[in-house]
Amino acid sequence: MRVVVINLDRSPERLASFRAQAEGMGLAFERMAAIDARTVVEPRGRLTAGEIACFESHRRAWKELVESGDGWLAVFEDDVVLAPALAGLLAAPEQLPARADLIKLEAFTDEVALARRHLAFDGFALHRMLSRHRGSAGYLISRRAAARLLQQTDGFLRPIDVLIFDPDNPVTRGLRLLQAVPALCIQEHFLAKKAFRPPRHESLIRHSGPTTVPRPSQLTPLGRLGREIRRLGTQVVRLAARIRKGFVPSQRMVVPFAES
């Protein structure tokens, strides 16, 4: 499976950290130049320039996958710590569930609802995701999912890390979202916090470029009406999803990281 790591031109130290891990695991990867927040000029609602640049960088990866004709792509942000079991998964994409679309490899601090039924691998398992799980630092994406997300997020107004792994969101409707348990990667700052030490790399989403992009004028009455219609539509979709998921045996957990 092709592996890409999203990395800013001005962050060579982050790329060096990722490369050291990958080489130690025998994992081949390609660097994908991230979009710099300092170049963002078009506003996106209340998103910061860093959030916009991050989302557009991931969309660039999805576009490359669609154009390549490959079945899957592994996408990582450059501040992740990788678990050894990851190499085996990436070397055998034929083992992935036929109906899977997005596979979240990352651990996060939030609880998530997961189906109890799972597919076991060597050292971890894949569970269907039943509620939103934040984070976008490490995942596998199918070409079908990439095409849909490109179409559905053309006018994105929310950060990528709260949008793509949400089974109740219209953006991901019809896609099958899975979570690796234990997780096979984690952002380094979470491990640093757990060890009561400063992170190796500061967040670039919060501090890159201007804090925010200038916002357009307030919505017109017609614009506010459209916003309310979209909001009500989302609530209906979420309610229907909750009813369906009520029949699926599930569990809630904070997904642990598969530390070596």
mmCIF file of C-alpha atoms in Angstrom:
data_model
loop_
_atom_site.group_PDB
_atom_site.id
_atom_site.type_symbol
_atom_site.label_atom_id
_atom_site.label_comp_id
_atom_site.label_asym_id
_atom_site.label_seq_id
_atom_site.Cartn_x
_atom_site.Cartn_y
_atom_site.Cartn_z
ATOM 1 C CA MET A 1 0.000 0.000 0.000
ATOM 2 C CA ARG A 2 1.244 3.473 -0.847
ATOM 3 C CA VAL A 3 2.046 5.562 2.236
ATOM 4 C CA VAL A 4 2.253 9.360 2.320
ATOM 5 C CA VAL A 5 3.258 11.686 5.139
ATOM 6 C CA ILE A 6 2.029 15.297 5.027
ATOM 7 C CA ASN A 7 4.886 17.642 5.864
ATOM 8 C CA LEU A 8 5.515 21.383 5.599
ATOM 9 C CA ASP A 9 8.599 22.545 3.707
ATOM 10 C CA ARG A 10 9.638 24.489 6.803
ATOM 11 C CA SER A 11 9.398 21.472 9.123
ATOM 12 C CA PRO A 12 12.320 19.207 8.160
ATOM 13 C CA GLU A 13 12.787 18.061 11.767
ATOM 14 C CA ARG A 14 9.304 16.524 11.795
ATOM 15 C CA LEU A 15 10.021 14.667 8.566
ATOM 16 C CA ALA A 16 13.303 13.403 10.019
ATOM 17 C CA SER A 17 11.462 12.000 13.054
ATOM 18 C CA PHE A 18 8.939 10.204 10.870
ATOM 19 C CA ARG A 19 11.659 8.872 8.562
ATOM 20 C CA ALA A 20 13.620 7.414 11.481
ATOM 21 C CA GLN A 21 10.562 5.480 12.626
ATOM 22 C CA ALA A 22 9.636 4.308 9.146
ATOM 23 C CA GLU A 23 13.132 3.115 8.322
ATOM 24 C CA GLY A 24 13.297 1.239 11.599
ATOM 25 C CA MET A 25 10.137 -0.624 10.582
ATOM 26 C CA GLY A 26 11.179 -1.147 6.972
ATOM 27 C CA LEU A 27 8.297 1.056 5.886
ATOM 28 C CA ALA A 28 8.554 2.895 2.557
ATOM 29 C CA PHE A 29 6.754 6.214 2.310
ATOM 30 C CA GLU A 30 6.480 9.348 0.186
ATOM 31 C CA ARG A 31 6.542 12.907 1.431
ATOM 32 C CA MET A 32 3.584 15.057 0.399
ATOM 33 C CA ALA A 33 4.171 18.800 0.688
ATOM 34 C CA ALA A 34 1.627 20.319 3.048
ATOM 35 C CA ILE A 35 -0.163 23.542 2.220
ATOM 36 C CA ASP A 36 1.283 26.331 4.358
ATOM 37 C CA ALA A 37 -1.151 28.305 6.503
ATOM 38 C CA ARG A 38 0.787 31.435 5.608
ATOM 39 C CA THR A 39 -0.507 31.150 2.036
ATOM 40 C CA VAL A 40 -4.206 30.854 2.990
ATOM 41 C CA VAL A 41 -6.237 33.919 2.040
ATOM 42 C CA GLU A 42 -9.768 32.627 1.404
ATOM 43 C CA PRO A 43 -11.951 32.454 4.562
ATOM 44 C CA ARG A 44 -13.782 29.289 5.602
ATOM 45 C CA GLY A 45 -16.338 30.264 8.237
ATOM 46 C CA ARG A 46 -14.655 30.367 11.626
ATOM 47 C CA LEU A 47 -11.741 28.092 10.724
ATOM 48 C CA THR A 48 -8.205 29.287 11.399
ATOM 49 C CA ALA A 49 -5.691 29.483 8.568
ATOM 50 C CA GLY A 50 -3.944 26.419 10.010
ATOM 51 C CA GLU A 51 -7.156 24.393 10.015
ATOM 52 C CA ILE A 52 -7.882 25.370 6.419
ATOM 53 C CA ALA A 53 -4.366 24.474 5.288
ATOM 54 C CA CYS A 54 -4.517 21.135 7.106
ATOM 55 C CA PHE A 55 -7.818 20.186 5.492
ATOM 56 C CA GLU A 56 -6.633 21.215 2.018
ATOM 57 C CA SER A 57 -3.462 19.158 2.480
ATOM 58 C CA HIS A 58 -5.523 16.041 3.171
ATOM 59 C CA ARG A 59 -7.757 16.809 0.197
ATOM 60 C CA ARG A 60 -4.610 16.929 -1.935
ATOM 61 C CA ALA A 61 -3.787 13.387 -0.798
ATOM 62 C CA TRP A 62 -7.322 12.190 -1.611
ATOM 63 C CA LYS A 63 -7.127 13.733 -5.076
ATOM 64 C CA GLU A 64 -3.867 11.920 -5.789
ATOM 65 C CA LEU A 65 -5.435 8.623 -4.711
ATOM 66 C CA VAL A 66 -8.443 9.082 -7.001
ATOM 67 C CA GLU A 67 -6.207 9.979 -9.943
ATOM 68 C CA SER A 68 -3.787 7.109 -9.282
ATOM 69 C CA GLY A 69 -6.380 4.363 -9.626
ATOM 70 C CA ASP A 70 -4.962 2.617 -6.517
ATOM 71 C CA GLY A 71 -7.403 0.917 -4.181
ATOM 72 C CA TRP A 72 -6.069 2.347 -0.911
ATOM 73 C CA LEU A 73 -3.788 5.013 0.511
ATOM 74 C CA ALA A 74 -2.268 5.375 3.990
ATOM 75 C CA VAL A 75 -2.139 9.016 5.135
ATOM 76 C CA PHE A 76 -0.120 10.274 8.113
ATOM 77 C CA GLU A 77 0.639 13.649 9.593
ATOM 78 C CA ASP A 78 4.311 14.111 10.393
ATOM 79 C CA ASP A 79 4.072 14.246 14.205
ATOM 80 C CA VAL A 80 2.766 10.704 14.749
ATOM 81 C CA VAL A 81 4.402 7.888 16.655
ATOM 82 C CA LEU A 82 3.953 4.537 14.889
ATOM 83 C CA ALA A 83 3.306 1.122 16.438
ATOM 84 C CA PRO A 84 5.307 -1.868 15.089
ATOM 85 C CA ALA A 85 2.151 -3.781 14.108
ATOM 86 C CA LEU A 86 1.410 -1.121 11.505
ATOM 87 C CA ALA A 87 4.002 -2.451 9.055
ATOM 88 C CA GLY A 88 2.253 -5.818 8.725
ATOM 89 C CA LEU A 89 -1.106 -4.200 7.978
ATOM 90 C CA LEU A 90 0.292 -1.909 5.309
ATOM 91 C CA ALA A 91 2.145 -4.785 3.660
ATOM 92 C CA ALA A 92 -1.047 -6.825 3.172
ATOM 93 C CA PRO A 93 -3.913 -4.567 1.990
ATOM 94 C CA GLU A 94 -5.692 -7.627 0.605
ATOM 95 C CA GLN A 95 -6.566 -8.512 4.207
ATOM 96 C CA LEU A 96 -8.667 -5.385 4.648
ATOM 97 C CA PRO A 97 -12.435 -5.885 4.879
ATOM 98 C CA ALA A 98 -14.036 -5.689 1.441
ATOM 99 C CA ARG A 99 -16.695 -3.211 2.639
ATOM 100 C CA ALA A 100 -14.314 -0.897 4.508
ATOM 101 C CA ASP A 101 -13.884 2.695 3.348
ATOM 102 C CA LEU A 102 -12.017 4.577 6.078
ATOM 103 C CA ILE A 103 -9.864 2.929 8.736
ATOM 104 C CA LYS A 104 -8.765 5.142 11.619
ATOM 105 C CA LEU A 105 -5.376 4.019 12.909
ATOM 106 C CA GLU A 106 -5.006 6.757 15.493
ATOM 107 C CA ALA A 107 -5.557 6.902 19.236
ATOM 108 C CA PHE A 108 -7.298 9.943 20.682
ATOM 109 C CA THR A 109 -8.382 11.091 24.132
ATOM 110 C CA ASP A 110 -12.137 10.991 23.428
ATOM 111 C CA GLU A 111 -14.424 8.041 24.073
ATOM 112 C CA VAL A 112 -15.890 6.385 20.996
ATOM 113 C CA ALA A 113 -18.693 3.856 20.525
ATOM 114 C CA LEU A 114 -17.526 0.768 18.638
ATOM 115 C CA ALA A 115 -19.292 -2.380 17.522
ATOM 116 C CA ARG A 116 -18.313 -5.382 19.635
ATOM 117 C CA ARG A 117 -18.031 -7.554 16.558
ATOM 118 C CA HIS A 118 -14.560 -7.185 15.050
ATOM 119 C CA LEU A 119 -12.008 -8.532 12.604
ATOM 120 C CA ALA A 120 -8.862 -9.750 14.368
ATOM 121 C CA PHE A 121 -5.343 -9.156 13.073
ATOM 122 C CA ASP A 122 -1.933 -9.847 14.588
ATOM 123 C CA GLY A 123 -1.870 -7.654 17.697
ATOM 124 C CA PHE A 124 -4.955 -5.539 16.994
ATOM 125 C CA ALA A 125 -8.528 -5.655 15.677
ATOM 126 C CA LEU A 126 -10.772 -3.534 13.467
ATOM 127 C CA HIS A 127 -14.131 -2.434 14.894
ATOM 128 C CA ARG A 128 -16.919 -0.571 13.130
ATOM 129 C CA MET A 129 -17.172 3.009 14.386
ATOM 130 C CA LEU A 130 -20.607 3.961 15.755
ATOM 131 C CA SER A 131 -19.943 7.505 16.974
ATOM 132 C CA ARG A 132 -17.678 10.404 16.115
ATOM 133 C CA HIS A 133 -14.001 10.057 16.937
ATOM 134 C CA ARG A 134 -11.736 13.063 16.537
ATOM 135 C CA GLY A 135 -8.332 12.991 14.888
ATOM 136 C CA SER A 136 -6.919 12.797 11.364
ATOM 137 C CA ALA A 137 -3.221 12.088 11.959
ATOM 138 C CA GLY A 138 -3.240 8.500 10.662
ATOM 139 C CA TYR A 139 -5.744 6.558 8.570
ATOM 140 C CA LEU A 140 -6.298 4.321 5.558
ATOM 141 C CA ILE A 141 -8.679 5.558 2.880
ATOM 142 C CA SER A 142 -10.189 3.729 -0.078
ATOM 143 C CA ARG A 143 -10.437 5.311 -3.513
ATOM 144 C CA ARG A 144 -14.244 5.233 -3.231
ATOM 145 C CA ALA A 145 -14.105 7.136 0.060
ATOM 146 C CA ALA A 146 -11.582 9.623 -1.334
ATOM 147 C CA ALA A 147 -13.837 10.412 -4.291
ATOM 148 C CA ARG A 148 -16.846 10.923 -2.029
ATOM 149 C CA LEU A 149 -14.991 13.083 0.483
ATOM 150 C CA LEU A 150 -13.555 15.274 -2.260
ATOM 151 C CA GLN A 151 -17.071 15.876 -3.530
ATOM 152 C CA GLN A 152 -18.658 16.394 -0.110
ATOM 153 C CA THR A 153 -15.977 18.645 1.394
ATOM 154 C CA ASP A 154 -15.452 21.083 -1.462
ATOM 155 C CA GLY A 155 -17.007 23.825 0.697
ATOM 156 C CA PHE A 156 -15.839 22.538 4.102
ATOM 157 C CA LEU A 157 -16.489 24.755 7.129
ATOM 158 C CA ARG A 158 -15.348 22.440 9.939
ATOM 159 C CA PRO A 159 -11.878 21.079 10.814
ATOM 160 C CA ILE A 160 -10.970 17.779 9.207
ATOM 161 C CA ASP A 161 -10.296 16.113 12.557
ATOM 162 C CA VAL A 162 -13.929 16.509 13.670
ATOM 163 C CA LEU A 163 -15.508 15.760 10.317
ATOM 164 C CA ILE A 164 -14.284 12.657 8.516
ATOM 165 C CA PHE A 165 -14.623 10.115 11.322
ATOM 166 C CA ASP A 166 -18.260 10.801 12.142
ATOM 167 C CA PRO A 167 -20.685 8.085 10.943
ATOM 168 C CA ASP A 168 -23.659 10.389 11.617
ATOM 169 C CA ASN A 169 -22.416 13.203 9.392
ATOM 170 C CA PRO A 170 -23.929 13.570 5.889
ATOM 171 C CA VAL A 171 -20.386 13.951 4.523
ATOM 172 C CA THR A 172 -19.574 10.322 5.382
ATOM 173 C CA ARG A 173 -23.050 8.883 4.827
ATOM 174 C CA GLY A 174 -22.794 5.477 3.168
ATOM 175 C CA LEU A 175 -19.124 4.998 4.076
ATOM 176 C CA ARG A 176 -18.030 2.227 6.423
ATOM 177 C CA LEU A 177 -15.742 3.617 9.136
ATOM 178 C CA LEU A 178 -13.507 1.324 11.169
ATOM 179 C CA GLN A 179 -11.184 1.853 14.138
ATOM 180 C CA ALA A 180 -8.010 -0.075 14.942
ATOM 181 C CA VAL A 181 -7.949 -1.321 18.565
ATOM 182 C CA PRO A 182 -5.399 -0.835 20.004
ATOM 183 C CA ALA A 183 -4.526 2.116 17.795
ATOM 184 C CA LEU A 184 -1.454 1.871 15.582
ATOM 185 C CA CYS A 185 -0.372 5.505 15.768
ATOM 186 C CA ILE A 186 -0.737 8.514 18.037
ATOM 187 C CA GLN A 187 0.327 12.133 17.898
ATOM 188 C CA GLU A 188 3.532 12.583 19.861
ATOM 189 C CA HIS A 189 2.197 15.403 22.031
ATOM 190 C CA PHE A 190 -0.283 12.983 23.657
ATOM 191 C CA LEU A 191 2.582 10.708 24.733
ATOM 192 C CA ALA A 192 4.509 13.743 25.961
ATOM 193 C CA LYS A 193 1.571 14.867 28.094
ATOM 194 C CA LYS A 194 1.228 11.375 29.561
ATOM 195 C CA ALA A 195 4.942 11.371 30.443
ATOM 196 C CA PHE A 196 4.780 14.918 31.903
ATOM 197 C CA ARG A 197 7.312 16.285 29.411
ATOM 198 C CA PRO A 198 7.136 18.960 26.699
ATOM 199 C CA PRO A 199 6.297 17.737 23.191
ATOM 200 C CA ARG A 200 9.097 17.427 20.653
ATOM 201 C CA HIS A 201 7.143 19.500 18.133
ATOM 202 C CA GLU A 202 4.738 22.358 18.774
ATOM 203 C CA SER A 203 1.356 22.345 17.016
ATOM 204 C CA LEU A 204 1.474 24.067 13.634
ATOM 205 C CA ILE A 205 -2.305 24.227 13.237
ATOM 206 C CA ARG A 206 -2.707 26.683 16.082
ATOM 207 C CA HIS A 207 0.434 28.787 15.534
ATOM 208 C CA SER A 208 1.051 28.829 11.762
ATOM 209 C CA GLY A 209 0.449 32.069 9.888
ATOM 210 C CA PRO A 210 -2.356 34.395 10.956
ATOM 211 C CA THR A 211 -4.619 33.124 13.707
ATOM 212 C CA THR A 212 -7.670 33.400 11.495
ATOM 213 C CA VAL A 213 -8.557 34.293 7.945
ATOM 214 C CA PRO A 214 -10.677 37.466 7.595
ATOM 215 C CA ARG A 215 -14.336 36.507 7.649
ATOM 216 C CA PRO A 216 -16.879 37.549 5.034
ATOM 217 C CA SER A 217 -19.858 39.704 5.929
ATOM 218 C CA GLN A 218 -22.688 38.178 7.934
ATOM 219 C CA LEU A 219 -25.098 35.784 6.270
ATOM 220 C CA THR A 220 -28.080 37.172 4.401
ATOM 221 C CA PRO A 221 -31.587 36.100 5.514
ATOM 222 C CA LEU A 222 -31.616 33.551 2.683
ATOM 223 C CA GLY A 223 -28.224 32.292 3.797
ATOM 224 C CA ARG A 224 -29.446 31.898 7.389
ATOM 225 C CA LEU A 225 -32.482 29.975 6.142
ATOM 226 C CA GLY A 226 -30.272 27.620 4.175
ATOM 227 C CA ARG A 227 -28.071 27.098 7.230
ATOM 228 C CA GLU A 228 -31.085 26.197 9.370
ATOM 229 C CA ILE A 229 -32.399 23.765 6.746
ATOM 230 C CA ARG A 230 -29.003 22.041 6.631
ATOM 231 C CA ARG A 231 -28.891 21.905 10.430
ATOM 232 C CA LEU A 232 -32.337 20.289 10.649
ATOM 233 C CA GLY A 233 -31.399 17.810 7.921
ATOM 234 C CA THR A 234 -28.317 16.803 9.868
ATOM 235 C CA GLN A 235 -30.378 16.275 13.027
ATOM 236 C CA VAL A 236 -32.788 13.987 11.162
ATOM 237 C CA VAL A 237 -29.901 11.942 9.760
ATOM 238 C CA ARG A 238 -28.331 11.617 13.219
ATOM 239 C CA LEU A 239 -31.612 10.492 14.774
ATOM 240 C CA ALA A 240 -32.121 7.806 12.115
ATOM 241 C CA ALA A 241 -28.543 6.627 12.609
ATOM 242 C CA ARG A 242 -29.007 6.350 16.379
ATOM 243 C CA ILE A 243 -32.107 4.222 15.884
ATOM 244 C CA ARG A 244 -30.251 1.877 13.513
ATOM 245 C CA LYS A 245 -27.227 1.605 15.808
ATOM 246 C CA GLY A 246 -29.441 0.800 18.773
ATOM 247 C CA PHE A 247 -29.647 -2.766 17.460
ATOM 248 C CA VAL A 248 -25.856 -3.194 17.165
ATOM 249 C CA PRO A 249 -24.069 -4.621 20.262
ATOM 250 C CA SER A 250 -21.550 -1.939 21.143
ATOM 251 C CA GLN A 251 -18.999 -0.749 23.665
ATOM 252 C CA ARG A 252 -17.603 2.653 24.577
ATOM 253 C CA MET A 253 -13.905 3.158 25.167
ATOM 254 C CA VAL A 254 -10.941 5.456 24.951
ATOM 255 C CA VAL A 255 -8.912 3.609 22.338
ATOM 256 C CA PRO A 256 -5.451 2.785 23.720
ATOM 257 C CA PHE A 257 -2.214 3.093 21.731
ATOM 258 C CA ALA A 258 -0.366 -0.145 20.916
ATOM 259 C CA GLU A 259 2.918 0.872 22.511
ATOM 260 C CA SER A 260 5.866 -1.466 21.883
#
